[in-house]
């Protein structure tokens, strides 16, 4: 096969075609999944992204922001059943791309902590005016009754 | 001609190769709770280096969660892999496997 000058342009055209064809393509790099809780109603989700040009990336601290963002969505509970996904999106082949990390989990509030909060709230609301102004015995009776009703 | 034949033969031999990209294992429950093993997987084709979405990961998790609606899923093994079939044809797959532990965490309550 003899070399022809137009082969060079063919290679360039193929490379350009490949870069156009893979533009905005997203590839999954890594996936992890932790134990899933029993209660799975409230979903919390966080995402971080870093655009990289010509491979210049000077730190990898941006995924740590996922933790703060998840905590802010679940301030009084625990985030469990976490699915973490690390992906790469190509924008122009090897010149410009982005790395994204997605974390999705479930916010689970421990019933004991929630029970204590409800007990305090119900006690405050159930105190009669006489109890609020008067004897300590009435207060203790009201509080005891509230706790007995609410505890499992 | 010989070079092209050798290249084609090599690519043909490499078809069906499976590559693991990521793997993770979560806390494994006690032996008495490892009674019900559940599995789920989802995949997407990658044709000529063009993928068709990454939502298959969430689909696999939903499929796994549906098999254990009233229990906790522990001992999760998640494996991300790709299978190459021929030039430019591959499949990206996620496999999830875990134990469904029922009647756990009665004190847990969601917001």
Short mmCIF file of C-alpha atoms in Angstrom, two decimals:
data_model
loop_
_atom_site.label_atom_id
_atom_site.label_comp_id
_atom_site.label_asym_id
_atom_site.label_seq_id
_atom_site.Cartn_x
_atom_site.Cartn_y
_atom_site.Cartn_z
CA UNK A 1 0.00 0.00 0.00
CA UNK A 2 1.62 3.20 -1.14
CA UNK A 3 1.44 6.24 1.04
CA UNK A 4 -0.81 8.97 -0.26
CA UNK A 5 -0.90 12.53 1.11
CA UNK A 6 -4.66 12.44 1.37
CA UNK A 7 -4.36 9.68 3.99
CA UNK A 8 -3.15 12.30 6.46
CA UNK A 9 -6.28 14.32 5.95
CA UNK A 10 -8.33 11.15 6.24
CA UNK A 11 -6.80 10.45 9.63
CA UNK A 12 -7.49 13.99 10.76
CA UNK A 13 -11.05 13.74 9.51
CA UNK A 14 -11.54 10.45 11.37
CA UNK A 15 -10.12 11.95 14.56
CA UNK A 16 -12.39 14.97 14.21
CA UNK A 17 -15.38 12.71 13.53
CA UNK A 18 -14.56 10.65 16.61
CA UNK A 19 -14.28 13.74 18.77
CA UNK A 20 -17.60 15.04 17.51
CA UNK A 21 -19.26 11.69 17.97
CA UNK A 22 -18.17 11.33 21.56
CA UNK A 23 -18.97 14.91 22.53
CA UNK A 24 -21.05 15.10 25.75
CA UNK A 25 -20.72 11.36 26.23
CA UNK A 26 -20.73 10.34 29.87
CA UNK A 27 -18.81 7.30 31.09
CA UNK A 28 -19.15 5.68 34.51
CA UNK A 29 -15.79 5.27 36.23
CA UNK A 30 -16.71 3.91 39.66
CA UNK A 31 -19.81 2.96 41.61
CA UNK A 32 -20.30 2.09 45.27
CA UNK A 33 -23.35 1.27 47.32
CA UNK A 34 -23.63 1.03 51.11
CA UNK A 35 -26.22 -0.84 53.16
CA UNK A 36 -29.77 0.20 52.40
CA UNK A 37 -31.98 1.10 55.39
CA UNK A 38 -35.47 -0.16 56.00
CA UNK A 39 -37.05 3.28 55.66
CA UNK A 40 -36.41 4.72 52.22
CA UNK A 41 -38.79 7.61 51.72
CA UNK A 42 -36.72 10.74 52.02
CA UNK A 43 -34.06 10.81 49.33
CA UNK A 44 -31.15 13.21 49.66
CA UNK A 45 -28.91 13.92 46.70
CA UNK A 46 -25.72 15.88 46.15
CA UNK A 47 -23.44 16.42 43.19
CA UNK A 48 -20.04 17.95 42.54
CA UNK A 49 -18.34 18.70 39.25
CA UNK A 50 -14.93 19.76 38.04
CA UNK A 51 -14.15 20.94 34.50
CA UNK A 52 -10.73 19.90 33.30
CA UNK A 53 -8.90 21.50 30.41
CA UNK A 54 -5.96 19.72 28.81
CA UNK A 55 -5.63 17.52 31.87
CA UNK A 56 -4.80 20.33 34.25
CA UNK A 57 -6.25 19.41 37.64
CA UNK A 58 -4.45 20.75 40.69
CA UNK A 59 -6.44 19.14 43.49
CA UNK A 60 -9.07 16.50 44.18
CA UNK A 61 -10.76 18.09 47.17
CA UNK A 62 -14.03 18.88 45.41
CA UNK A 63 -15.68 15.51 46.19
CA UNK A 64 -15.54 16.33 49.90
CA UNK A 65 -18.22 18.95 49.31
CA UNK A 66 -20.64 16.06 48.85
CA UNK A 67 -20.53 15.39 52.58
CA UNK A 68 -21.48 18.94 53.55
CA UNK A 69 -24.27 19.06 51.00
CA UNK A 70 -25.74 15.77 52.17
CA UNK A 71 -25.50 16.81 55.83
CA UNK A 72 -27.33 20.04 55.12
CA UNK A 73 -30.25 18.11 53.66
CA UNK A 74 -30.43 15.77 56.65
CA UNK A 75 -29.51 17.84 59.70
CA UNK A 76 -31.28 15.73 62.34
CA UNK A 77 -30.74 12.24 60.95
CA UNK A 78 -28.33 9.84 59.39
CA UNK A 79 -27.72 9.48 55.66
CA UNK A 80 -27.76 5.81 54.82
CA UNK A 81 -27.95 3.65 51.71
CA UNK A 82 -25.49 5.87 49.89
CA UNK A 83 -24.99 5.32 46.18
CA UNK A 84 -21.91 7.10 44.87
CA UNK A 85 -21.20 7.39 41.17
CA UNK A 86 -18.09 8.86 39.56
CA UNK A 87 -18.49 9.80 35.89
CA UNK A 88 -16.54 11.53 33.14
CA UNK A 89 -18.19 13.62 30.44
CA UNK A 90 -16.18 14.35 27.32
CA UNK A 91 -16.79 17.67 25.67
CA UNK A 92 -13.98 17.71 23.15
CA UNK A 93 -12.13 14.40 23.28
CA UNK A 94 -8.89 14.90 25.16
CA UNK A 95 -8.95 18.67 25.36
CA UNK A 96 -11.88 19.43 27.62
CA UNK A 97 -13.91 17.20 29.89
CA UNK A 98 -15.53 17.17 33.29
CA UNK A 99 -15.57 14.81 36.25
CA UNK A 100 -18.81 14.49 38.22
CA UNK A 101 -19.53 12.76 41.48
CA UNK A 102 -23.08 11.98 42.47
CA UNK A 103 -24.08 10.78 45.95
CA UNK A 104 -27.64 9.73 46.68
CA UNK A 105 -28.95 8.30 49.92
CA UNK A 106 -31.82 8.15 52.37
CA UNK A 107 -32.26 10.38 55.40
CA UNK A 108 -33.15 8.24 58.42
CA UNK A 109 -34.02 9.83 61.74
CA UNK A 110 -33.61 7.65 64.81
CA UNK A 111 -36.97 7.20 66.52
CA UNK A 112 -35.52 7.69 70.04
CA UNK A 113 -34.19 11.12 69.20
CA UNK A 114 -37.42 12.02 67.49
CA UNK A 115 -39.36 10.63 70.47
CA UNK A 116 -37.54 12.89 72.90
CA UNK A 117 -38.33 15.91 70.76
CA UNK A 118 -41.98 14.97 70.54
CA UNK A 119 -42.15 14.36 74.30
CA UNK A 120 -40.80 17.80 75.09
CA UNK A 121 -43.11 19.44 72.59
CA UNK A 122 -46.21 17.62 73.79
CA UNK A 123 -45.38 18.33 77.43
CA UNK A 124 -45.11 22.02 76.76
CA UNK A 125 -48.41 22.08 74.95
CA UNK A 126 -50.32 19.88 77.37
CA UNK A 127 -49.59 21.81 80.54
CA UNK A 128 -52.77 23.34 81.83
CA UNK A 129 -52.72 26.98 82.88
CA UNK A 130 -52.99 25.84 86.49
CA UNK A 131 -50.03 23.58 86.06
CA UNK A 132 -48.06 26.28 84.36
CA UNK A 133 -48.73 28.70 87.15
CA UNK A 134 -49.10 26.38 90.09
CA UNK A 135 -48.01 23.22 91.67
CA UNK A 136 -45.09 21.05 90.72
CA UNK A 137 -47.11 17.92 91.29
CA UNK A 138 -49.37 18.76 88.36
CA UNK A 139 -46.38 19.34 86.12
CA UNK A 140 -44.81 15.99 86.97
CA UNK A 141 -48.10 14.16 86.43
CA UNK A 142 -48.56 15.78 83.04
CA UNK A 143 -45.02 14.97 81.96
CA UNK A 144 -45.27 11.36 83.18
CA UNK A 145 -48.52 10.81 81.35
CA UNK A 146 -47.06 12.21 78.15
CA UNK A 147 -44.03 9.92 78.32
CA UNK A 148 -46.09 6.82 79.04
CA UNK A 149 -48.35 7.45 76.09
CA UNK A 150 -45.58 8.08 73.59
CA UNK A 151 -43.04 5.42 74.51
CA UNK A 152 -43.39 2.18 72.49
CA UNK B 1 -2.91 -8.65 4.10
CA UNK B 2 -1.16 -10.67 6.78
CA UNK B 3 -1.19 -7.72 9.15
CA UNK B 4 -4.89 -7.14 8.66
CA UNK B 5 -5.61 -10.83 9.19
CA UNK B 6 -3.56 -10.86 12.37
CA UNK B 7 -5.27 -7.72 13.64
CA UNK B 8 -8.73 -9.07 12.85
CA UNK B 9 -7.91 -12.38 14.50
CA UNK B 10 -6.63 -10.65 17.63
CA UNK B 11 -9.70 -8.47 17.88
CA UNK B 12 -11.93 -11.50 17.40
CA UNK B 13 -10.13 -13.36 20.18
CA UNK B 14 -10.54 -10.38 22.52
CA UNK B 15 -14.29 -10.24 22.00
CA UNK B 16 -16.23 -11.16 25.08
CA UNK B 17 -13.54 -9.81 27.42
CA UNK B 18 -14.88 -8.51 30.71
CA UNK B 19 -13.12 -5.73 32.59
CA UNK B 20 -13.91 -4.72 36.17
CA UNK B 21 -13.78 -0.95 36.67
CA UNK B 22 -14.94 -0.58 40.26
CA UNK B 23 -15.92 -2.76 43.17
CA UNK B 24 -17.08 -2.08 46.70
CA UNK B 25 -18.28 -4.15 49.65
CA UNK B 26 -20.29 -2.81 52.57
CA UNK B 27 -20.66 -4.16 56.11
CA UNK B 28 -21.69 -7.81 56.12
CA UNK B 29 -24.40 -8.90 58.60
CA UNK B 30 -24.08 -11.79 61.02
CA UNK B 31 -24.44 -15.32 59.72
CA UNK B 32 -27.94 -15.78 61.12
CA UNK B 33 -29.16 -12.84 59.06
CA UNK B 34 -27.60 -13.98 55.79
CA UNK B 35 -30.60 -16.04 54.75
CA UNK B 36 -31.99 -14.16 51.80
CA UNK B 37 -29.58 -13.27 49.02
CA UNK B 38 -30.84 -10.78 46.45
CA UNK B 39 -29.26 -9.69 43.19
CA UNK B 40 -29.83 -7.01 40.60
CA UNK B 41 -28.03 -5.80 37.52
CA UNK B 42 -28.46 -3.23 34.78
CA UNK B 43 -26.51 -2.41 31.66
CA UNK B 44 -26.17 0.01 28.78
CA UNK B 45 -24.56 -0.46 25.38
CA UNK B 46 -21.58 1.57 24.27
CA UNK B 47 -21.52 1.67 20.49
CA UNK B 48 -18.37 3.03 18.88
CA UNK B 49 -17.37 4.70 22.16
CA UNK B 50 -20.74 6.43 22.48
CA UNK B 51 -22.56 5.52 25.73
CA UNK B 52 -26.30 5.74 26.07
CA UNK B 53 -26.76 7.12 29.55
CA UNK B 54 -25.56 6.42 33.06
CA UNK B 55 -28.91 5.99 34.77
CA UNK B 56 -28.58 2.22 34.66
CA UNK B 57 -26.80 2.45 38.03
CA UNK B 58 -29.87 3.91 39.71
CA UNK B 59 -32.05 1.37 37.93
CA UNK B 60 -30.05 -1.49 39.41
CA UNK B 61 -30.39 -0.04 42.89
CA UNK B 62 -34.14 0.38 42.51
CA UNK B 63 -34.46 -3.18 41.26
CA UNK B 64 -32.52 -4.41 44.27
CA UNK B 65 -34.53 -2.31 46.72
CA UNK B 66 -37.78 -3.64 45.25
CA UNK B 67 -36.76 -7.18 46.21
CA UNK B 68 -36.51 -6.18 49.87
CA UNK B 69 -39.20 -3.56 50.46
CA UNK B 70 -39.57 -4.00 54.24
CA UNK B 71 -36.04 -4.85 55.32
CA UNK B 72 -32.52 -3.58 55.30
CA UNK B 73 -30.08 -4.60 52.59
CA UNK B 74 -26.62 -5.30 53.94
CA UNK B 75 -23.43 -6.94 52.78
CA UNK B 76 -23.72 -5.16 49.46
CA UNK B 77 -21.23 -6.02 46.76
CA UNK B 78 -21.30 -3.56 43.88
CA UNK B 79 -19.31 -4.32 40.78
CA UNK B 80 -19.00 -2.06 37.74
CA UNK B 81 -17.70 -3.78 34.62
CA UNK B 82 -17.65 -3.53 30.85
CA UNK B 83 -17.85 -6.31 28.29
CA UNK B 84 -16.20 -5.84 24.90
CA UNK B 85 -17.73 -7.75 22.01
CA UNK B 86 -16.04 -6.41 18.92
CA UNK B 87 -14.56 -3.24 17.54
CA UNK B 88 -16.49 -0.35 19.04
CA UNK B 89 -19.20 -2.51 20.60
CA UNK B 90 -19.28 -2.89 24.37
CA UNK B 91 -21.71 -3.08 27.25
CA UNK B 92 -21.32 -1.27 30.57
CA UNK B 93 -22.90 -3.21 33.42
CA UNK B 94 -23.44 -2.81 37.17
CA UNK B 95 -24.04 -5.85 39.38
CA UNK B 96 -25.42 -5.49 42.90
CA UNK B 97 -25.71 -8.31 45.40
CA UNK B 98 -26.65 -8.24 49.06
CA UNK B 99 -28.59 -9.80 51.91
CA UNK B 100 -32.12 -8.77 52.76
CA UNK B 101 -32.39 -8.49 56.54
CA UNK B 102 -35.98 -8.16 57.71
CA UNK B 103 -37.39 -7.01 61.04
CA UNK B 104 -34.45 -4.82 61.84
CA UNK B 105 -34.27 -1.28 63.30
CA UNK B 106 -37.75 -0.93 64.69
CA UNK B 107 -36.62 2.30 66.31
CA UNK B 108 -35.58 3.83 63.03
CA UNK B 109 -37.94 6.42 61.68
CA UNK B 110 -37.72 8.59 58.62
CA UNK B 111 -38.40 12.29 58.54
#
